[in-house]
Coordinates of C-alpha atoms in Angstrom, one line a residue:
M30 CA 20.4 -60.5 -7.7
E31 CA 22.8 -63.4 -7.0
T32 CA 25.0 -64.6 -9.8
R33 CA 26.5 -68.1 -9.8
L34 CA 29.9 -68.4 -11.7
T35 CA 33.4 -69.8 -11.4
I36 CA 36.1 -68.2 -9.3
K37 CA 38.1 -67.5 -12.4
K38 CA 35.2 -65.8 -14.1
M39 CA 34.4 -63.8 -11.0
I40 CA 38.0 -62.5 -10.7
I41 CA 38.1 -61.7 -14.4
E42 CA 34.8 -59.8 -14.3
G43 CA 36.0 -58.0 -11.2
N44 CA 39.1 -57.1 -13.1
K45 CA 40.5 -55.3 -10.0
M46 CA 39.3 -56.3 -6.5
Y47 CA 40.4 -54.5 -3.4
V48 CA 39.6 -54.5 0.3
P49 CA 38.5 -51.1 1.5
S50 CA 40.6 -49.7 4.3
Y51 CA 37.6 -49.4 6.6
Q52 CA 37.2 -53.2 6.3
R53 CA 39.2 -55.7 8.5
A54 CA 42.7 -56.6 7.3
Y55 CA 43.7 -60.3 6.9
S56 CA 42.7 -62.2 10.0
W57 CA 42.8 -65.9 9.2
E58 CA 45.3 -67.9 11.3
T59 CA 47.6 -70.7 10.4
E60 CA 48.6 -73.6 12.7
L61 CA 52.1 -74.9 11.9
E62 CA 52.0 -77.9 14.3
N63 CA 50.0 -80.9 13.2
S64 CA 49.3 -81.9 16.8
K65 CA 47.3 -78.7 17.5
T66 CA 43.8 -77.7 16.4
P67 CA 43.8 -76.6 12.7
K68 CA 43.1 -72.9 12.0
Q69 CA 41.2 -71.3 9.1
V70 CA 44.1 -71.6 6.6
N71 CA 44.7 -75.3 7.5
V72 CA 41.0 -76.0 7.0
F73 CA 41.0 -74.1 3.7
L74 CA 43.7 -76.5 2.4
S75 CA 42.3 -79.7 3.9
D76 CA 38.9 -79.0 2.4
L77 CA 40.4 -78.6 -1.0
E78 CA 42.3 -81.8 -0.6
D79 CA 39.3 -83.7 0.5
Y80 CA 37.4 -82.4 -2.5
N81 CA 40.1 -83.5 -4.9
K82 CA 40.2 -87.0 -3.3
S83 CA 36.4 -87.3 -4.0
L84 CA 36.6 -86.2 -7.7
E85 CA 36.2 -89.8 -9.0
N86 CA 32.7 -90.0 -7.4
N87 CA 31.9 -86.3 -7.5
S88 CA 31.5 -84.1 -10.6
T89 CA 30.2 -81.0 -8.7
P90 CA 32.6 -78.1 -8.6
Y91 CA 34.1 -77.0 -5.3
Y92 CA 32.0 -74.2 -3.7
F93 CA 33.9 -71.2 -2.3
G94 CA 30.8 -69.5 -0.9
H95 CA 29.2 -66.1 -1.4
F96 CA 30.9 -62.8 -2.1
L97 CA 29.5 -59.3 -1.7
F98 CA 31.0 -56.5 -3.8
E99 CA 30.5 -52.8 -4.1
N100 CA 30.9 -51.4 -7.6
K101 CA 33.4 -48.5 -7.7
G102 CA 33.0 -47.7 -11.4
E103 CA 35.5 -47.9 -14.2
N104 CA 38.8 -46.2 -14.4
K105 CA 40.8 -46.3 -17.6
G106 CA 38.9 -49.3 -18.8
E107 CA 39.3 -51.2 -15.5
N108 CA 36.3 -52.4 -13.5
K109 CA 37.1 -51.8 -9.8
V110 CA 35.1 -53.5 -7.0
G111 CA 35.4 -53.3 -3.3
I112 CA 35.0 -56.6 -1.3
I113 CA 32.4 -56.0 1.4
D114 CA 32.2 -59.7 2.5
G115 CA 34.5 -62.5 1.5
Q116 CA 37.8 -60.7 1.8
Q117 CA 39.4 -63.4 4.1
R118 CA 38.5 -66.2 1.6
M119 CA 39.7 -64.2 -1.4
T120 CA 42.9 -63.2 0.2
T121 CA 43.6 -66.9 1.1
I122 CA 42.7 -68.0 -2.4
V123 CA 45.2 -65.5 -3.9
I124 CA 47.9 -66.5 -1.4
F125 CA 47.4 -70.2 -2.2
V126 CA 47.3 -69.8 -6.0
S127 CA 50.4 -67.6 -5.9
S128 CA 52.2 -70.4 -3.9
L129 CA 50.9 -73.0 -6.4
F130 CA 52.4 -71.1 -9.3
K131 CA 55.7 -70.6 -7.4
R132 CA 56.0 -74.3 -7.0
L133 CA 55.1 -75.0 -10.6
K134 CA 57.6 -72.4 -11.9
G135 CA 60.2 -74.0 -9.8
M136 CA 59.7 -77.3 -11.6
R137 CA 59.4 -76.0 -15.2
E138 CA 58.4 -73.1 -17.4
L139 CA 54.7 -72.3 -17.5
S140 CA 52.7 -73.4 -20.6
E141 CA 50.9 -70.7 -22.6
N142 CA 47.6 -71.7 -21.0
E143 CA 49.1 -71.7 -17.5
S144 CA 50.6 -68.2 -18.2
I145 CA 47.2 -67.0 -19.2
L146 CA 45.6 -68.5 -16.1
F147 CA 48.2 -66.7 -13.9
E148 CA 47.2 -63.4 -15.6
D149 CA 43.6 -64.2 -15.1
L150 CA 43.9 -65.1 -11.4
I151 CA 46.9 -63.1 -10.1
K152 CA 48.6 -60.5 -12.2
R153 CA 48.3 -59.2 -15.8
G154 CA 51.4 -57.5 -17.3
S155 CA 53.8 -55.7 -15.0
S156 CA 51.3 -53.6 -13.0
I157 CA 47.7 -55.0 -13.0
Y158 CA 47.2 -56.9 -9.8
R159 CA 43.9 -58.7 -9.7
F160 CA 43.5 -58.4 -6.0
E161 CA 44.7 -55.8 -3.5
T162 CA 44.4 -55.9 0.3
V163 CA 44.0 -53.0 2.7
D164 CA 46.2 -50.0 1.9
Y165 CA 48.6 -50.4 4.8
D166 CA 49.4 -54.0 4.0
N167 CA 49.1 -53.9 0.2
R168 CA 52.7 -53.0 -0.8
F169 CA 54.1 -55.8 1.3
F170 CA 51.4 -58.2 0.1
K171 CA 52.4 -57.5 -3.5
D172 CA 56.2 -57.7 -2.8
Y173 CA 56.0 -60.8 -0.6
V174 CA 53.2 -62.9 -2.0
I175 CA 52.7 -61.9 -5.7
D176 CA 56.1 -60.7 -6.9
Q177 CA 58.1 -62.5 -4.2
K178 CA 60.9 -60.0 -4.3
E179 CA 60.6 -59.2 -0.6
K180 CA 62.3 -61.9 1.5
N181 CA 62.3 -60.4 4.9
N182 CA 59.4 -61.5 7.1
K183 CA 60.7 -60.2 10.4
N184 CA 59.8 -57.1 12.4
L185 CA 56.6 -56.6 10.5
D186 CA 54.5 -53.7 11.8
T187 CA 51.0 -55.3 11.6
E188 CA 49.6 -58.6 12.7
S189 CA 47.9 -59.0 9.4
K190 CA 51.2 -58.8 7.6
K191 CA 52.5 -61.6 9.9
R192 CA 49.4 -63.7 9.1
I193 CA 50.0 -63.1 5.4
T194 CA 53.6 -64.3 5.6
K195 CA 52.6 -67.3 7.8
A196 CA 50.0 -68.5 5.4
F197 CA 52.2 -68.0 2.3
D198 CA 55.2 -69.7 4.0
F199 CA 53.0 -72.5 5.2
F200 CA 51.7 -73.2 1.7
N201 CA 55.2 -73.0 0.2
L202 CA 56.5 -75.5 2.7
Y203 CA 53.6 -77.8 2.3
L204 CA 53.8 -77.7 -1.5
S205 CA 57.6 -78.2 -1.6
N206 CA 57.4 -82.0 -1.9
K207 CA 54.2 -82.1 -4.0
D208 CA 54.4 -83.3 -7.6
E209 CA 53.2 -81.7 -10.8
N210 CA 49.9 -83.6 -10.9
Y211 CA 49.0 -82.4 -7.4
I212 CA 49.7 -78.7 -8.3
L213 CA 47.7 -78.9 -11.6
E214 CA 44.8 -80.6 -9.9
M215 CA 44.7 -77.9 -7.2
L216 CA 44.9 -75.1 -9.9
S217 CA 42.1 -76.8 -11.8
S218 CA 39.9 -77.1 -8.7
I219 CA 40.3 -73.5 -7.8
E220 CA 39.9 -72.2 -11.4
N221 CA 36.7 -74.1 -11.8
A222 CA 35.4 -73.7 -8.3
S223 CA 31.9 -72.2 -8.1
C224 CA 30.8 -69.2 -6.1
T225 CA 27.9 -66.8 -5.9
K226 CA 28.3 -63.0 -5.9
H227 CA 26.2 -60.0 -5.4
N228 CA 27.2 -56.6 -6.8
V229 CA 25.7 -53.5 -5.4
A230 CA 26.1 -49.9 -6.3
N231 CA 24.3 -48.7 -3.3
E232 CA 26.4 -48.8 -0.2
S233 CA 23.4 -49.0 2.1
E234 CA 22.3 -52.2 0.5
A235 CA 25.8 -53.7 0.9
I236 CA 25.9 -52.8 4.5
Q237 CA 22.4 -54.3 5.1
M238 CA 23.4 -57.5 3.4
F239 CA 26.6 -57.7 5.4
I240 CA 24.6 -57.5 8.7
F241 CA 22.5 -60.5 7.8
Q242 CA 25.0 -62.6 5.8
N243 CA 26.7 -65.6 7.5
N244 CA 29.6 -67.0 5.5
R245 CA 32.1 -69.7 6.6
G246 CA 35.2 -68.3 8.2
K247 CA 35.5 -66.0 11.2
K248 CA 32.2 -65.0 12.7
P249 CA 31.9 -61.2 12.5
S250 CA 32.9 -59.5 15.8
N251 CA 30.6 -57.2 17.7
L252 CA 32.7 -54.4 16.5
E253 CA 32.1 -55.3 12.9
I254 CA 28.4 -55.6 13.4
I255 CA 28.3 -52.2 15.2
K256 CA 30.2 -50.6 12.3
A257 CA 27.8 -52.0 9.8
Q258 CA 24.8 -50.9 11.9
F259 CA 26.2 -47.4 12.3
M260 CA 26.7 -47.0 8.5
F261 CA 23.3 -48.3 7.7
N262 CA 21.7 -46.1 10.3
V263 CA 23.4 -43.0 8.8
H264 CA 22.2 -44.1 5.3
L265 CA 18.7 -44.1 6.6
Y266 CA 18.7 -41.0 8.9
G267 CA 21.8 -39.0 8.0
G268 CA 19.9 -36.5 6.0
E269 CA 22.0 -33.9 4.2
E270 CA 25.2 -34.8 6.0
K271 CA 24.9 -38.5 5.1
E272 CA 27.8 -38.7 2.7
T273 CA 30.1 -36.7 5.0
L274 CA 29.2 -38.9 8.0
I275 CA 29.8 -42.1 6.0
E276 CA 33.2 -40.9 5.0
E277 CA 33.9 -40.0 8.7
I278 CA 32.9 -43.4 9.9
K279 CA 35.1 -45.1 7.2
E280 CA 38.1 -43.0 8.3
R281 CA 37.5 -43.8 11.9
F282 CA 37.4 -47.5 11.2
E283 CA 40.4 -47.4 9.0
N284 CA 42.3 -46.0 11.9
I285 CA 40.7 -48.6 14.3
Y286 CA 41.7 -51.5 12.1
K287 CA 45.2 -50.2 11.8
S288 CA 45.3 -50.2 15.6
I289 CA 43.8 -53.6 15.8
S290 CA 46.5 -55.0 13.5
S291 CA 49.1 -53.7 15.9
I292 CA 47.7 -54.8 19.3
E293 CA 45.2 -57.6 18.7
Y294 CA 47.4 -60.2 20.4
N295 CA 47.3 -58.0 23.6
I296 CA 43.6 -57.4 23.6
D297 CA 40.2 -58.4 22.1
E298 CA 38.6 -55.7 19.9
D299 CA 35.2 -56.5 21.4
D300 CA 36.6 -55.8 24.9
V301 CA 37.7 -52.4 23.7
L302 CA 34.2 -51.8 22.5
I303 CA 32.9 -52.5 26.0
Y304 CA 35.6 -50.3 27.7
T305 CA 34.6 -47.5 25.4
L306 CA 31.0 -48.0 26.3
R307 CA 31.9 -47.8 30.0
I308 CA 33.9 -44.6 29.5
Y309 CA 31.2 -43.0 27.3
F310 CA 28.5 -43.7 29.9
N311 CA 30.9 -43.3 32.8
S312 CA 30.1 -46.6 34.5
L313 CA 32.0 -49.8 34.9
W314 CA 28.7 -51.7 35.0
E315 CA 28.1 -51.2 31.3
N316 CA 28.0 -54.6 29.5
G317 CA 26.2 -56.0 26.4
A318 CA 27.4 -53.6 23.8
I319 CA 25.2 -54.8 21.0
D320 CA 22.0 -54.6 23.0
R321 CA 22.9 -51.2 24.6
I322 CA 23.8 -49.7 21.2
N323 CA 20.8 -51.1 19.4
R324 CA 18.5 -49.4 22.0
I325 CA 20.3 -46.1 21.3
L326 CA 20.0 -46.5 17.6
S327 CA 16.3 -46.8 17.9
E328 CA 16.1 -43.3 19.5
E329 CA 15.9 -39.9 18.0
N330 CA 19.4 -38.8 18.8
S331 CA 21.1 -41.8 17.1
I332 CA 23.1 -39.8 14.6
F333 CA 24.6 -37.6 17.3
F334 CA 25.5 -40.8 19.3
I335 CA 27.1 -42.4 16.2
K336 CA 29.3 -39.4 15.6
E337 CA 30.4 -39.1 19.3
F338 CA 30.8 -42.8 19.9
T339 CA 32.9 -43.6 16.8
Y340 CA 35.2 -40.7 17.8
S341 CA 35.5 -42.2 21.3
L342 CA 36.1 -45.7 19.9
N343 CA 38.8 -44.4 17.6
K344 CA 40.5 -42.7 20.5
S345 CA 40.3 -45.8 22.7
F346 CA 42.1 -47.8 20.1
E347 CA 44.6 -45.0 19.6
Y348 CA 45.4 -44.8 23.3
L349 CA 45.7 -48.5 23.8
T350 CA 48.0 -48.8 20.8
T351 CA 50.3 -46.3 22.6
F352 CA 49.9 -48.1 25.9
F353 CA 50.7 -51.6 24.5
G354 CA 53.3 -50.3 22.2
D355 CA 55.7 -47.4 22.8
D356 CA 54.7 -46.8 26.5
Q357 CA 55.1 -50.5 27.4
R358 CA 58.5 -50.6 25.9
E359 CA 59.6 -47.4 27.7
Y360 CA 58.0 -47.7 31.2
L361 CA 58.5 -50.8 33.3
Q362 CA 55.3 -50.2 35.4
I363 CA 53.2 -50.4 32.3
H364 CA 55.1 -53.4 31.0
S365 CA 54.5 -55.0 34.4
L366 CA 50.8 -54.5 34.4
I367 CA 50.5 -55.9 30.9
T368 CA 52.7 -58.9 31.8
L369 CA 50.3 -59.7 34.7
G370 CA 47.4 -60.1 32.2
G371 CA 43.7 -60.3 33.0
I372 CA 43.7 -56.5 33.4
G373 CA 40.3 -55.7 31.9
I374 CA 39.1 -53.9 35.1
S375 CA 42.1 -51.6 34.8
L376 CA 41.9 -50.5 31.1
P377 CA 39.0 -48.1 31.4
F378 CA 41.1 -46.2 34.0
V379 CA 44.1 -46.4 31.5
I380 CA 42.0 -45.0 28.6
K381 CA 40.7 -42.2 30.7
S382 CA 44.3 -41.4 31.8
Y383 CA 45.3 -40.9 28.2
Q384 CA 42.1 -39.0 27.4
F385 CA 42.8 -36.5 30.3
G386 CA 46.5 -36.2 29.4
I387 CA 47.8 -37.1 32.9
S388 CA 51.6 -37.3 33.2
K389 CA 53.5 -40.5 32.4
S390 CA 54.7 -40.5 36.0
D391 CA 51.1 -40.5 37.3
L392 CA 50.1 -43.2 34.7
C393 CA 53.0 -45.4 36.0
N394 CA 51.9 -44.9 39.6
L395 CA 48.3 -45.7 38.6
C396 CA 49.4 -48.9 36.8
S397 CA 51.3 -50.1 39.8
S398 CA 48.4 -49.5 42.1
L399 CA 46.0 -51.2 39.7
E400 CA 48.4 -54.1 39.4
S401 CA 48.4 -54.7 43.2
L402 CA 44.6 -54.9 43.1
V403 CA 44.4 -57.2 40.1
L404 CA 47.1 -59.5 41.6
R405 CA 45.3 -59.7 45.0
H406 CA 42.0 -60.4 43.3
R407 CA 43.6 -63.2 41.3
L408 CA 45.5 -64.8 44.2
I409 CA 42.6 -64.6 46.6
G410 CA 40.2 -65.9 44.1
T411 CA 37.1 -64.5 45.8
R412 CA 33.8 -64.2 44.0
A413 CA 33.2 -60.9 45.7
D414 CA 32.4 -58.2 43.2
I415 CA 35.2 -55.7 42.8
T416 CA 33.4 -53.3 40.4
S417 CA 31.1 -51.9 43.1
R418 CA 34.3 -51.0 45.2
I419 CA 36.0 -49.0 42.4
N420 CA 33.1 -47.7 40.3
P421 CA 32.6 -44.6 42.4
V422 CA 36.3 -43.4 41.9
F423 CA 36.1 -44.3 38.2
Q424 CA 33.0 -42.1 37.8
N425 CA 34.7 -39.2 39.7
F426 CA 37.8 -39.5 37.5
D427 CA 37.1 -37.0 34.8
K428 CA 38.7 -34.1 32.9
N429 CA 37.8 -31.7 35.7
N430 CA 39.2 -34.0 38.4
S431 CA 42.0 -36.0 36.8
S432 CA 44.0 -36.6 39.9
I433 CA 44.9 -40.3 40.4
E434 CA 45.1 -39.9 44.2
P435 CA 41.5 -40.8 45.0
I436 CA 41.9 -44.0 42.9
I437 CA 45.1 -45.0 44.7
K438 CA 43.6 -44.2 48.1
Q439 CA 40.6 -46.3 47.3
I440 CA 42.8 -49.2 46.4
E441 CA 44.9 -48.9 49.5
D442 CA 41.7 -48.8 51.6
I443 CA 40.5 -52.0 49.9
K444 CA 43.8 -53.6 50.7
N445 CA 43.9 -52.5 54.4
V446 CA 40.3 -52.8 55.6
E447 CA 40.3 -55.2 58.5
N448 CA 36.8 -56.7 58.5
G449 CA 33.4 -56.5 56.9
W450 CA 32.2 -57.1 53.4
W451 CA 35.1 -55.0 52.0
A452 CA 37.7 -57.3 53.6
H453 CA 38.0 -59.8 50.8
W454 CA 41.3 -58.3 49.5
N455 CA 43.1 -57.4 52.7
N456 CA 46.5 -58.4 53.9
E457 CA 45.4 -61.3 56.1
T458 CA 43.4 -62.8 53.2
L459 CA 46.4 -62.3 50.9
I460 CA 48.8 -64.2 53.2
Q461 CA 46.3 -67.1 53.4
S462 CA 46.1 -67.2 49.6
I463 CA 49.9 -67.2 49.1
N464 CA 50.1 -70.3 51.3
G465 CA 47.9 -72.2 48.9
F466 CA 48.3 -73.3 45.3
I467 CA 49.1 -70.5 42.9
H468 CA 48.2 -70.6 39.2
H469 CA 51.4 -71.1 37.3
P470 CA 51.3 -67.9 35.1
T471 CA 50.7 -65.9 38.2
A472 CA 53.6 -67.6 40.0
K473 CA 55.9 -66.8 37.1
F474 CA 54.9 -63.2 37.3
I475 CA 55.6 -63.1 41.1
L476 CA 59.0 -64.7 40.6
W477 CA 59.9 -62.3 37.9
K478 CA 59.1 -59.4 40.3
Y479 CA 61.0 -61.2 43.0
E480 CA 64.0 -61.6 40.7
N481 CA 64.1 -57.8 40.1
H482 CA 63.8 -57.3 43.9
L483 CA 66.8 -59.5 44.5
E484 CA 68.9 -57.9 41.7
S485 CA 68.2 -54.4 43.0
Q486 CA 69.5 -55.1 46.6
G487 CA 72.4 -52.8 47.4
K488 CA 72.7 -51.5 43.8
S489 CA 72.4 -47.9 42.8
G490 CA 71.2 -47.1 39.2
Y491 CA 69.9 -50.6 38.8
Q492 CA 67.9 -51.3 35.7
P493 CA 65.2 -53.9 36.2
T494 CA 65.0 -56.9 33.9
R495 CA 61.9 -57.0 31.7
F496 CA 59.9 -60.2 31.6
D497 CA 60.1 -60.4 27.8
K498 CA 64.0 -60.4 28.1
I499 CA 63.9 -63.8 29.9
E500 CA 64.2 -66.5 27.3
S501 CA 61.0 -68.6 27.3
P502 CA 60.4 -68.3 31.0
E503 CA 59.0 -71.5 32.6
L504 CA 58.1 -72.6 36.1
E505 CA 60.5 -75.2 37.6
H506 CA 59.6 -77.4 40.6
I507 CA 62.9 -77.5 42.6
A508 CA 61.7 -80.7 44.3
P509 CA 60.2 -82.5 41.3
Q510 CA 56.5 -83.3 41.1
T511 CA 57.4 -86.9 40.6
E512 CA 59.8 -88.6 43.1
T513 CA 63.3 -89.1 41.7
A514 CA 64.2 -92.7 40.8
G515 CA 66.2 -94.3 43.6
G516 CA 64.4 -92.4 46.3
A517 CA 63.9 -88.7 47.0
V518 CA 66.2 -88.6 50.1
N519 CA 69.1 -90.2 48.1
A520 CA 68.6 -87.5 45.5
G521 CA 68.9 -84.6 48.0
Y522 CA 65.2 -84.0 48.6
N523 CA 62.8 -84.4 51.5
E524 CA 61.0 -87.7 51.9
Y525 CA 57.8 -87.6 49.8
D526 CA 55.4 -88.1 52.6
E527 CA 51.7 -87.0 52.4
E528 CA 52.4 -83.5 53.9
F529 CA 55.3 -82.9 51.5
R530 CA 53.3 -83.9 48.4
N531 CA 50.2 -81.9 49.4
E532 CA 51.7 -78.8 50.9
Y533 CA 55.2 -78.3 49.7
I534 CA 55.5 -79.5 46.0
D535 CA 53.1 -76.8 44.7
C536 CA 54.0 -73.8 46.7
L537 CA 56.0 -70.6 46.0
G538 CA 58.9 -71.7 48.0
N539 CA 59.5 -74.7 45.7
Y540 CA 58.9 -72.8 42.5
L541 CA 61.8 -71.3 40.5
L542 CA 61.9 -69.2 37.3
L543 CA 64.0 -70.8 34.5
S544 CA 64.4 -70.5 30.8
K545 CA 62.7 -73.3 28.8
S546 CA 65.9 -74.9 27.8
H547 CA 67.2 -74.9 31.4
N548 CA 64.0 -76.4 32.7
C549 CA 64.2 -79.3 30.2
S550 CA 67.8 -80.0 31.2
A551 CA 67.0 -79.8 34.9
S552 CA 64.1 -82.2 34.8
N553 CA 64.1 -84.8 37.6
S554 CA 67.8 -84.6 38.3
P555 CA 69.2 -84.9 41.9
F556 CA 69.2 -81.7 43.8
W557 CA 73.0 -81.2 43.7
D558 CA 73.0 -81.4 39.9
K559 CA 70.2 -78.9 39.7
R560 CA 71.9 -76.7 42.2
N561 CA 75.1 -76.7 40.1
S562 CA 73.1 -75.4 37.1
Y563 CA 71.6 -72.5 39.1
N564 CA 74.0 -69.9 37.8
Y565 CA 71.9 -67.4 36.0
L566 CA 69.1 -65.5 37.8
M567 CA 69.6 -64.1 41.3
Q568 CA 66.9 -66.4 42.8
Q569 CA 68.9 -69.4 41.5
K570 CA 72.0 -68.1 43.2
E571 CA 69.9 -67.5 46.4
I572 CA 69.1 -71.2 46.5
Q573 CA 72.8 -72.0 46.2
E574 CA 73.5 -69.7 49.2
M575 CA 70.7 -71.2 51.2
T576 CA 72.2 -74.7 50.8
N577 CA 75.9 -74.0 51.1
E578 CA 76.3 -75.9 54.4
N579 CA 73.9 -78.7 53.6
I580 CA 73.1 -79.6 50.0
I581 CA 69.6 -80.8 50.6
W582 CA 66.2 -79.3 49.6
N583 CA 63.7 -80.2 52.3
K584 CA 60.7 -78.7 54.1
E585 CA 62.8 -76.3 56.2
K586 CA 64.5 -74.8 53.1
I587 CA 61.2 -74.5 51.2
D588 CA 59.6 -72.8 54.3
E589 CA 62.6 -70.4 54.5
R590 CA 62.3 -69.4 50.9
H591 CA 58.5 -69.3 50.9
K592 CA 58.7 -66.7 53.8
K593 CA 61.2 -64.6 51.8
I594 CA 58.9 -64.4 48.8
T595 CA 55.8 -63.9 51.0
D596 CA 57.5 -60.9 52.8
F597 CA 58.4 -59.5 49.4
I598 CA 54.8 -59.8 48.2
M599 CA 53.4 -58.2 51.3
E600 CA 55.8 -55.3 51.0
T601 CA 55.2 -54.8 47.2
F602 CA 51.6 -55.5 46.6

């Protein structure tokens, strides 16, 4: 039965709320720039402000939505409840209220009633915290947000901790110039805000309600829905091993969410769900995870599938955490593939590689081969389906045949076939694509690889430069997109005729990799001024050498440089 009450009363009745570790960690985002689209934390604040502005004509309490709790019984007189739905809102409420009290304490001492309110909403005594987030973030949450004794917000090991600090720091900065009346109005609005809650003792009921509940905030991901469906299915059909299986699923998802908190800016969790499905059924054609899994859950062997698939899912996240973490930092070939981006077609191969325990040397070679295929596919831009070309070698890549040679051979065949329906990614087509417009992120990637190529010439023991070591890399047009004031020829560039505008401005030969600060300073300067600033990367020095005898940047020079980069691409990819 739903109960309507105030936020203050709900927190007091809950006594001690916590987010179970098999639930998602803090996932709400904060936007720090006013010019950009507000994120969930910004909307949370603006909604409260809009409500306070309307108070003269509105006596209805602010509504914080519905919360779903699972009772965990009493321990030493404390009522403990797990938040099944609403943890993102509750976490944000606690972060904001803590920031409000920080601002108020900075202005004056709290009154007796305000001290009581702090104890009711945030912390009672020295050790009773009203709210706790997931285990792996909780100590930091208490130290940084509640007790405010932790000042370091750098080098955090989970993305959820970063979001917590970003939200708290955003609120602190926003409130820094607000007066006492604003703070007290906000505290009153939150204290008296209404909400509804539903407490359940039966985990099955909680899971079922989660599946059908739709609260404001982030829409549940497919992974969250699948988790809830798995647990509900086990409650219905788990038999004697039901409790054991529920605990197993919780443990698996606790590990999964820890992994997500480390790698979620590299990859979408629902994509990992799809990759795992493709590996489980050994086909790159697998799509539509929800529909596929729902069909399996309606069959007799659903419990066996749940056990096996949650194990596979856990391992996929574990492998990808290593891939995007330690291995990317250690192996340039892995870093290079990840830097290229858009590598979804590659990741089922990568996960299988970890699963079968292939050597890091083989994994690096596989990544380089997959990189060449992904880059060609992107540059050429064909609609031709690549899945049908590589699915057979994916299916044959298994624990009994874990050699990467058939995969590499297939990719080389795709690259070198001369004609027919397989010839979409061959060398001839690649050269044609390089001569056209190239998407800027892809051009930056190519120029980074070209930079390492130039730096390695004639050097033994050379250590390549990682892309993430280049300070805010940007793409510079050597001959500016807009003709320089006073005339292009007078500024050391080619005449901006129709051919130059259409075929030379946006081509690889006219692109240069610069740091953001360097790019801003170069801008639309005359060529000789730009040239004098090209003192950092080897490709910048290459341009200086190309123009030693005649300091002009025209069609001939762009053609010359374009050919150098094209030759490098053909040799490398």
